Coordinates of C-alpha atoms in Angstrom, one line a residue:
Chain A
M1 CA 0.0 0.0 0.0
S2 CA 1.5 3.3 -1.0
R3 CA 1.4 6.2 1.4
R4 CA 0.1 9.5 0.3
P5 CA 2.5 12.4 0.7
R6 CA 1.2 14.6 3.4
Q7 CA 1.5 18.3 3.9
P8 CA 3.2 18.9 7.3
S9 CA 1.0 20.8 9.7
L10 CA 2.2 24.3 10.7
F11 CA 1.3 23.5 14.3
E12 CA 2.6 19.9 14.6
P13 CA 6.2 19.4 13.8
V14 CA 6.0 15.6 14.0
T15 CA 4.1 14.2 11.1
A16 CA 2.0 11.1 11.0
A17 CA 4.2 9.7 8.3
A18 CA 7.2 9.9 10.6
V19 CA 5.2 8.3 13.4
A20 CA 4.0 5.5 11.2
D21 CA 7.7 4.4 10.8
A22 CA 8.1 4.4 14.6
F23 CA 4.6 3.3 15.7
D24 CA 4.4 1.9 19.3
P25 CA 1.2 -0.2 19.6
A26 CA 1.3 0.1 23.4
R27 CA 0.9 3.8 23.2
L28 CA -2.3 3.5 21.2
T29 CA -3.7 1.2 24.0
Q30 CA -2.6 3.7 26.6
A31 CA -4.2 6.7 24.8
R32 CA -7.4 4.7 24.2
V33 CA -7.6 3.6 27.9
L34 CA -6.9 7.2 29.1
A35 CA -9.7 8.4 26.9
G36 CA -12.0 5.8 28.5
M37 CA -12.9 4.2 25.2
T38 CA -13.5 0.6 24.2
K39 CA -12.0 -0.8 21.0
Q40 CA -15.5 -0.9 19.6
E41 CA -16.1 2.8 20.3
L42 CA -12.7 3.8 18.8
A43 CA -13.3 1.6 15.7
D44 CA -16.8 3.2 15.2
Q45 CA -15.3 6.7 15.3
L46 CA -12.4 5.8 13.1
G47 CA -14.5 4.0 10.6
V48 CA -12.7 0.6 10.8
S49 CA -13.6 -2.7 12.4
P50 CA -12.9 -3.4 16.1
A51 CA -10.7 -6.2 14.9
A52 CA -8.5 -3.7 13.0
V53 CA -8.1 -1.7 16.2
G54 CA -7.2 -4.9 18.0
Q55 CA -4.6 -5.5 15.3
Y56 CA -3.2 -2.0 15.6
E57 CA -2.8 -2.5 19.4
A58 CA -1.3 -6.0 19.0
G59 CA 1.3 -4.5 16.5
V60 CA 0.1 -6.8 13.7
I61 CA -0.6 -3.9 11.4
I62 CA 0.3 -0.2 11.5
P63 CA -2.5 2.3 11.1
R64 CA -2.5 4.4 7.9
T65 CA -1.1 7.9 8.2
D66 CA -4.5 9.5 7.8
H67 CA -5.8 7.1 10.5
L68 CA -3.0 8.1 12.8
D69 CA -4.0 11.8 12.5
T70 CA -7.6 10.8 13.1
L71 CA -6.7 8.6 16.1
A72 CA -4.7 11.5 17.6
R73 CA -7.7 13.8 17.2
I74 CA -10.2 11.3 18.7
L75 CA -8.0 10.4 21.6
G76 CA -6.9 14.0 22.3
V77 CA -3.2 13.5 22.0
P78 CA -0.5 14.8 19.6
V79 CA 0.2 12.3 16.9
A80 CA 3.8 12.0 18.3
F81 CA 2.2 10.3 21.3
F82 CA 2.0 7.1 19.2
A83 CA 5.8 7.0 18.5
V84 CA 8.4 4.9 20.2
G85 CA 11.4 6.4 21.8
R86 CA 10.2 7.8 25.1
P87 CA 10.7 6.1 28.5
Y88 CA 7.6 4.0 29.2
A89 CA 6.7 2.4 32.5
R90 CA 4.5 -0.5 31.5
L91 CA 2.2 -1.6 34.3
D92 CA -0.9 -3.7 34.3
A93 CA -3.8 -3.8 36.8
S94 CA -2.1 -6.5 38.7
M95 CA 0.8 -4.2 39.6
A96 CA -1.1 -1.5 41.5
H97 CA -3.3 -1.2 44.5
F98 CA -6.7 0.3 44.1
R99 CA -8.9 1.6 46.9
S100 CA -12.7 0.9 46.4
L101 CA -11.6 -1.9 44.0
R102 CA -14.7 -3.9 44.5
S103 CA -16.9 -1.2 43.0
T104 CA -14.6 -0.5 40.0
R105 CA -14.7 -2.1 36.6
V106 CA -11.8 -3.4 34.6
G107 CA -11.9 -0.3 32.3
Q108 CA -11.7 2.0 35.3
R109 CA -8.8 0.1 36.7
A110 CA -7.0 0.2 33.4
K111 CA -7.5 3.9 33.2
A112 CA -6.2 4.4 36.7
V113 CA -3.1 2.3 35.8
A114 CA -2.6 4.5 32.7
F115 CA -2.6 7.6 35.0
V116 CA 0.1 6.0 37.2
E117 CA 2.2 5.3 34.0
Q118 CA 1.8 9.0 33.0
L119 CA 2.7 10.2 36.5
W120 CA 5.9 8.0 36.3
E121 CA 6.8 9.4 32.9
L122 CA 6.4 13.0 34.2
T123 CA 8.4 12.2 37.3
H124 CA 11.1 10.5 35.2
A125 CA 11.4 13.6 32.9
L126 CA 11.7 15.9 35.9
E127 CA 14.2 13.6 37.7
L128 CA 16.5 14.0 34.7
R129 CA 16.8 17.6 35.6
V130 CA 16.1 17.7 39.4
E131 CA 17.3 15.4 42.1
F132 CA 14.3 14.2 44.2
P133 CA 14.5 13.2 47.9
P134 CA 15.7 9.7 48.3
V135 CA 13.1 7.1 49.1
N136 CA 13.2 6.6 52.8
L137 CA 11.0 3.7 53.9
P138 CA 11.9 1.0 56.4
N139 CA 12.5 -2.4 55.0
L140 CA 9.7 -4.5 56.5
Q141 CA 10.0 -7.5 54.2
P142 CA 10.2 -10.6 56.5
Q143 CA 13.2 -12.9 56.4
P144 CA 12.5 -16.2 54.6
G145 CA 10.6 -18.5 57.0
S146 CA 9.6 -15.6 59.3
P147 CA 6.0 -14.5 59.7
D148 CA 4.8 -11.3 57.9
V149 CA 5.1 -8.1 59.9
E150 CA 1.7 -7.2 61.4
P151 CA 0.2 -3.9 60.1
E152 CA 0.2 -2.3 63.5
T153 CA 3.9 -3.1 64.0
A154 CA 4.7 -1.7 60.5
A155 CA 2.9 1.5 61.4
Q156 CA 4.8 1.8 64.7
R157 CA 8.1 1.2 62.9
L158 CA 7.3 3.8 60.3
R159 CA 6.6 6.3 63.0
R160 CA 10.0 5.6 64.5
H161 CA 11.7 5.6 61.1
W162 CA 10.3 9.0 60.2
N163 CA 10.8 10.4 63.8
I164 CA 7.1 11.2 64.1
G165 CA 7.1 10.8 67.9
T166 CA 3.9 10.8 69.8
G167 CA 0.7 12.6 68.9
P168 CA -0.9 13.1 65.6
V169 CA 0.9 12.6 62.3
R170 CA 1.3 16.2 61.1
H171 CA 1.1 17.1 57.4
L172 CA 1.0 13.5 56.2
V173 CA 1.1 14.0 52.5
R174 CA 4.0 16.5 52.8
T175 CA 5.8 14.0 55.1
M176 CA 5.4 11.3 52.4
E177 CA 6.8 13.6 49.8
M178 CA 9.8 14.5 52.0
N179 CA 10.6 10.8 52.2
G180 CA 10.7 10.4 48.4
I181 CA 7.1 9.2 47.7
V182 CA 5.5 10.9 44.7
V183 CA 1.9 11.9 45.5
A184 CA -0.5 13.4 43.0
L185 CA -4.0 14.7 43.6
L186 CA -5.8 13.9 40.4
P187 CA -9.1 15.7 40.0
F188 CA -11.1 13.4 37.8
A189 CA -14.2 14.9 36.4
A190 CA -17.3 14.0 38.5
T191 CA -18.6 12.1 35.5
D192 CA -15.4 10.2 35.0
E193 CA -15.9 6.6 36.0
A194 CA -12.2 6.3 37.1
A195 CA -13.1 8.7 40.0
R196 CA -14.7 5.7 41.6
V197 CA -11.2 4.5 42.3
D198 CA -10.4 6.5 45.5
A199 CA -6.7 6.0 45.3
F200 CA -4.1 3.9 43.7
S201 CA -0.4 3.2 44.3
T202 CA 2.4 1.1 43.1
S203 CA 5.9 0.3 44.4
R204 CA 6.8 -1.6 41.2
L205 CA 8.6 1.4 39.7
S206 CA 11.8 3.1 40.6
R207 CA 10.0 5.4 43.0
P208 CA 6.7 4.7 44.9
L209 CA 3.8 6.6 43.4
V210 CA 0.5 7.4 45.0
I211 CA -2.5 9.0 43.3
L212 CA -5.3 10.3 45.4
T213 CA -8.6 11.3 43.9
P214 CA -10.5 13.8 46.0
D215 CA -13.7 14.1 44.1
R216 CA -15.8 11.5 45.8
A217 CA -15.4 13.2 49.1
N218 CA -13.4 16.4 49.3
D219 CA -12.7 15.7 53.0
V220 CA -9.3 16.1 54.5
Y221 CA -9.8 13.4 57.1
R222 CA -10.8 10.8 54.6
H223 CA -8.0 12.0 52.3
R224 CA -5.4 11.5 55.1
F225 CA -6.7 8.0 55.9
T226 CA -6.6 7.1 52.2
A227 CA -3.0 8.4 51.9
A228 CA -2.1 6.3 55.0
H229 CA -3.9 3.3 53.6
E230 CA -1.8 3.5 50.4
L231 CA 1.3 3.9 52.5
G232 CA 0.4 0.7 54.1
H233 CA 0.2 -1.1 50.8
L234 CA 3.6 0.3 49.8
L235 CA 5.2 -1.0 52.9
L236 CA 3.3 -4.3 53.4
H237 CA 2.3 -5.6 50.0
N238 CA 5.1 -6.0 47.5
D239 CA 3.1 -9.0 46.1
V240 CA 0.2 -7.0 44.8
N241 CA -3.0 -9.0 44.8
P242 CA -5.7 -6.5 43.6
G243 CA -9.1 -7.0 45.3
D244 CA -7.6 -9.2 48.1
I245 CA -9.8 -8.3 51.0
N246 CA -7.1 -9.2 53.5
Q247 CA -4.6 -6.8 51.9
E248 CA -7.3 -4.1 52.0
R249 CA -8.0 -4.8 55.7
E250 CA -4.3 -4.8 56.5
A251 CA -3.8 -1.4 54.8
D252 CA -6.8 -0.1 56.9
R253 CA -5.3 -1.5 60.1
F254 CA -2.0 0.1 59.2
A255 CA -3.6 3.5 58.5
A256 CA -5.6 3.4 61.8
E257 CA -2.5 2.6 63.9
L258 CA -0.3 5.2 62.0
L259 CA -2.8 8.0 62.5
T260 CA -4.2 7.0 65.9
P261 CA -1.8 4.7 67.7
A262 CA -3.8 2.5 70.1
A263 CA -1.5 3.3 73.0
E264 CA -2.2 7.0 72.8
I265 CA -5.7 7.3 71.4
G266 CA -7.0 4.7 73.8
L267 CA -6.3 7.1 76.7
E268 CA -8.1 10.0 75.0
L269 CA -11.2 8.3 73.6
P270 CA -14.2 9.0 75.9
P271 CA -16.0 6.1 77.6
R272 CA -19.3 7.4 76.1
L273 CA -19.5 7.9 72.3
R274 CA -20.8 11.5 72.1
I275 CA -20.2 13.4 68.9
P276 CA -19.4 16.7 70.7
T277 CA -16.6 14.9 72.6
L278 CA -15.3 13.1 69.5
E279 CA -15.2 16.1 67.3
P280 CA -12.3 17.9 69.0
L281 CA -10.4 14.7 69.0
S282 CA -11.1 14.4 65.3
R283 CA -9.7 17.9 64.7
R284 CA -6.6 17.1 66.8
W285 CA -5.7 13.8 65.3
G286 CA -6.8 14.6 61.7
V287 CA -9.1 11.6 61.4
S288 CA -12.9 11.5 60.8
V289 CA -15.4 11.1 63.7
A290 CA -16.5 7.9 62.0
S291 CA -12.9 6.7 62.1
L292 CA -12.8 7.4 65.9
I293 CA -16.0 5.6 66.4
R294 CA -14.6 2.6 64.6
R295 CA -11.3 2.9 66.6
T296 CA -13.2 2.9 69.9
R297 CA -14.9 -0.3 68.9
E298 CA -11.7 -1.9 67.6
L299 CA -10.0 -1.2 70.9
G300 CA -12.9 -2.7 72.8
L301 CA -13.8 0.5 74.6
T302 CA -17.5 0.4 73.7
T303 CA -20.2 -2.0 72.8
E304 CA -21.5 -2.9 69.4
M305 CA -24.9 -1.3 70.2
S306 CA -23.3 2.0 71.3
T307 CA -21.2 2.0 68.1
R308 CA -24.3 1.6 66.0
R309 CA -26.1 4.4 67.8
A310 CA -23.1 6.7 67.4
Y311 CA -22.9 6.0 63.6
Q312 CA -26.6 6.8 63.4
R313 CA -26.2 10.1 65.2
L314 CA -23.2 11.0 63.0
A315 CA -25.1 10.2 59.8
Y316 CA -28.0 12.4 61.0
L317 CA -25.6 15.3 61.7
Q318 CA -24.0 14.9 58.4
T319 CA -27.3 14.7 56.5
T320 CA -28.6 17.8 58.2
G321 CA -25.3 19.6 57.2
L322 CA -24.3 20.3 60.8
L323 CA -21.1 18.4 60.3
Q324 CA -19.4 19.5 57.1
P325 CA -16.3 17.9 55.5
E326 CA -13.1 20.0 55.6
P327 CA -11.8 20.6 52.1
I328 CA -8.4 19.2 51.4
T329 CA -7.0 22.4 49.8
T330 CA -7.3 24.4 53.0
Y331 CA -4.6 22.2 54.5
P332 CA -1.3 22.9 52.7
G333 CA 0.4 20.0 54.5
E334 CA -2.0 17.6 52.9
T335 CA -1.7 18.9 49.4
P336 CA 1.1 17.5 47.1
T337 CA 3.7 19.9 45.9
L338 CA 6.7 17.7 45.0
I339 CA 6.1 17.5 41.3
G340 CA 5.1 21.1 41.0
K341 CA 8.2 22.3 42.9
A342 CA 10.4 20.0 40.8
F343 CA 9.0 21.6 37.6
A344 CA 9.5 25.1 39.1
L345 CA 13.1 24.3 39.8
A346 CA 13.7 22.8 36.3
E347 CA 12.0 25.9 34.9
Q348 CA 14.4 28.1 36.9
H349 CA 17.6 26.2 36.3
N350 CA 17.1 24.4 33.0
S351 CA 14.7 27.0 31.4
L352 CA 12.2 24.1 31.0
T353 CA 8.8 25.3 29.9
L354 CA 5.4 23.6 30.0
S355 CA 5.5 23.5 26.3
D356 CA 8.9 21.9 26.2
L357 CA 7.8 19.3 28.7
A358 CA 4.6 18.6 26.8
K359 CA 6.6 18.1 23.6
E360 CA 9.1 15.8 25.3
L361 CA 6.3 13.6 26.7
A362 CA 4.2 14.0 23.6
W363 CA 1.2 15.0 25.7
P364 CA -1.2 17.8 25.3
I365 CA -0.2 20.8 27.5
R366 CA -3.4 20.5 29.5
T367 CA -2.4 17.0 30.7
V368 CA 1.0 18.2 31.9
R369 CA -0.7 21.1 33.6
T370 CA -3.2 18.8 35.3
L371 CA -0.6 16.5 36.7
L372 CA 1.5 19.4 37.9
S373 CA -1.6 20.9 39.5
N374 CA -0.6 24.0 37.6
T375 CA -3.7 26.1 37.1
D376 CA -4.1 27.9 33.7
S377 CA -3.9 31.6 34.4
R378 CA -4.7 32.5 30.8
P379 CA -8.1 34.3 30.4
T380 CA -10.9 32.3 28.8
L381 CA -11.6 33.9 25.4
T382 CA -15.0 33.6 23.7
L383 CA -15.9 34.3 20.1
V384 CA -18.7 36.9 20.0
R385 CA -20.9 37.2 16.9
N386 CA -22.0 40.6 15.7
P387 CA -25.7 41.0 16.2
Chain B
M1 CA -12.6 66.7 66.9
I2 CA -10.9 64.7 69.7
P3 CA -13.0 64.5 72.9
L4 CA -11.7 65.9 76.2
P5 CA -9.2 63.8 78.0
P6 CA -11.1 61.2 80.0
E7 CA -9.8 59.6 83.2
L8 CA -8.2 56.2 82.8
D9 CA -7.8 54.4 86.1
L10 CA -4.5 52.6 86.0
G11 CA -4.1 52.3 89.8
S12 CA -2.4 54.5 92.3
P13 CA -0.3 57.4 90.9
G14 CA 3.4 56.6 91.1
L15 CA 2.9 52.9 91.3
G16 CA 4.9 52.4 88.1
D17 CA 7.9 54.2 89.5
A18 CA 8.0 51.9 92.5
V19 CA 7.8 48.8 90.3
V20 CA 10.5 50.1 88.0
A21 CA 12.7 50.9 91.0
E22 CA 12.5 47.2 92.1
L23 CA 13.7 45.9 88.7
P24 CA 17.2 44.4 88.4
L25 CA 19.7 46.5 86.6
S26 CA 19.6 44.5 83.4
E27 CA 15.8 44.8 83.1
R28 CA 15.9 48.5 84.0
T29 CA 18.4 49.0 81.1
I30 CA 16.0 47.4 78.7
F31 CA 13.1 49.5 80.2
N32 CA 15.1 52.7 79.7
S33 CA 16.0 51.8 76.1
Y34 CA 12.2 51.3 75.4
L35 CA 11.6 54.7 77.1
R36 CA 14.0 56.4 74.8
E37 CA 12.2 54.9 71.8
I38 CA 8.9 56.1 73.2
R39 CA 10.2 59.6 73.7
V40 CA 11.4 59.8 70.1
L41 CA 8.0 58.5 68.9
A42 CA 6.1 61.0 71.1
E43 CA 8.1 63.9 69.6
T44 CA 6.4 63.2 66.2
G45 CA 3.0 64.2 67.6
R46 CA 0.0 62.5 69.2
V47 CA 0.4 58.7 69.2
A48 CA -2.2 56.0 68.8
V49 CA -1.9 53.6 71.8
L50 CA -3.3 50.1 72.3
G51 CA -2.9 49.2 75.9
Y52 CA -3.8 45.8 77.2
A53 CA -3.6 43.5 80.2
S54 CA -3.0 39.8 79.5
T55 CA -1.8 36.5 80.8
P56 CA -0.2 33.8 78.6
D57 CA -3.7 32.3 78.3
A58 CA -6.0 35.2 77.9
L59 CA -6.5 38.8 76.9
L60 CA -8.1 40.4 80.0
R61 CA -8.7 44.1 79.2
A62 CA -7.7 46.4 76.3
H63 CA -7.9 50.2 75.8
F64 CA -7.4 52.1 72.6
G65 CA -6.7 55.8 72.4
Y66 CA -4.5 58.8 71.4
A67 CA -2.0 60.2 73.9
D68 CA 0.9 62.5 74.4
L69 CA 3.9 62.1 76.7
D70 CA 4.2 64.7 79.5
G71 CA 7.4 65.9 81.1
N72 CA 7.4 63.0 83.6
D73 CA 7.1 60.4 80.9
R74 CA 3.5 59.7 81.6
L75 CA 0.8 59.2 79.1
V76 CA -1.7 62.1 78.8
W77 CA -4.7 60.6 77.0
A78 CA -6.5 62.8 74.5
F79 CA -9.0 60.1 73.8
C80 CA -9.4 56.7 75.3
E81 CA -11.9 53.9 75.1
E82 CA -12.1 50.4 76.4
L83 CA -12.4 47.7 73.7
T84 CA -15.1 45.1 74.1
L85 CA -13.6 41.7 74.4
A86 CA -16.8 39.9 75.2
G87 CA -19.1 38.4 72.6
L88 CA -16.5 36.3 70.7
A89 CA -17.7 32.8 71.3
A90 CA -14.6 30.7 71.1
S91 CA -16.4 27.7 69.7
T92 CA -17.5 29.6 66.6
V93 CA -14.2 31.2 65.7
R94 CA -11.2 29.2 64.6
S95 CA -8.1 30.4 66.5
A96 CA -5.6 32.3 64.5
V97 CA -2.8 30.9 66.6
P98 CA -2.1 27.1 66.7
S99 CA -3.7 25.2 69.5
P100 CA -1.3 24.7 72.4
R101 CA -1.8 21.0 71.9
D102 CA -0.4 19.2 68.9
T103 CA -2.9 19.0 66.1
F104 CA -2.4 17.3 62.7
D105 CA -2.2 20.7 61.0
S106 CA 0.0 22.5 63.6
G107 CA 3.6 23.3 63.4
P108 CA 5.8 24.2 60.5
I109 CA 5.2 22.4 57.2
G110 CA 8.4 20.8 55.9
Q111 CA 9.5 21.1 52.3
P112 CA 10.9 18.2 50.2
V113 CA 14.6 18.8 49.5
L114 CA 15.1 19.2 45.7
R115 CA 18.4 19.9 43.9
P116 CA 18.8 20.9 40.3
R117 CA 21.2 18.6 38.5
A118 CA 24.3 20.4 37.3
T119 CA 25.3 18.1 34.4
E120 CA 24.0 15.3 32.4
S121 CA 26.3 12.9 34.1
D122 CA 24.5 13.7 37.3
T123 CA 21.3 12.1 36.0
P124 CA 20.1 8.8 37.5

């Protein structure tokens, strides 16, 4: 089949013809997954059969140059995105932990994994220019033949390793970043099904990555617990087993002990579960009132019946709006900054611009901006028709 | 128009002198250096003064006014009024200063240490 000569675009220096010679099938899959499309949906829009899309992604055939241009337009990426030659962290859903896994579908998980891959690519590009803090996590892997470390023990050892001391864990997300963990707050659109995945993390790459999605509940206490839960996975579960209820429970136990150590919170929890008494404790320890109720029960300080009544009273107060969630962004210590600061430093010392970075990664600038939590300061312009 | 100088009851006249006389020399030196600053300030004209009584735990009373300094280094109030401290329900206002107890959002927020790479050989 002969290829038609193609006029290069004024706005896109890399042509589809050049990309066709260096087509990477895995990039097409990544772009499709990130766009949340099935092969069937993509095939319909491209005007080919789903089998053809399958063959493109399997590397059996290479899309025609005009199809590459159309694919780029449909999937919202520059055509250069489909080319080989960029560092690529290939993960699959069995290599990452997902919170709320049981309510997520395969496509949502694949999309979440593709976001982790993108975050790694961005981190890698920045790490070429800026030295990040070294990863500083205790080694909790048991010796061969020894039993696994209990989640509570792991949390206590991490507190000692990071010199947290007694009392609440202050500025958890910032502490994670200072210890070399890349954290990103990814604001999925409310309609985006991937937003049903609360958080995901992986330790399979050169640097541990955690992505938190705040949309389901913009609540700093839940956000902290989720971050601590993912930290538990990073420390305890090298052998990822997505959906394993035991691993999820262990990560919850780790988070509860990290944020509210039994030896300390046990002395402060009131004998009677009253919301006005729990609320100041919640604000001190940075955990939700619901979490404190659960902790009181876990530590055997109250009965099942009292716990149930306390949950009911809490639900009533939340429904009536008397107890409002505290938004994450009002707590700077719980908002990630590592990636944004690394970019600012690269901008300052290497004259790196958003546009350069987008070109290097072959991403649309808006994607770079989103992952950097870099808000667009440009005014929104609207075309106005003359009456 | 500034109202006539009102009376501000600050205790027995001359009480301050006795207290100052009891201070150790080092503290009296500090006190006198403050006094010199106040004299310089008072030469510029009438000065707005916020006077308050407090303990480490609470603000007890506060007065606001305009005053001059007389020849005996005493404040002569041109106008003075007591500020109302009541009516601020502590439970409805978030404190501007960190709680004396450790809270999850108290204390300085650390920053990750980042270093720009100088050369390409410095890359991982």
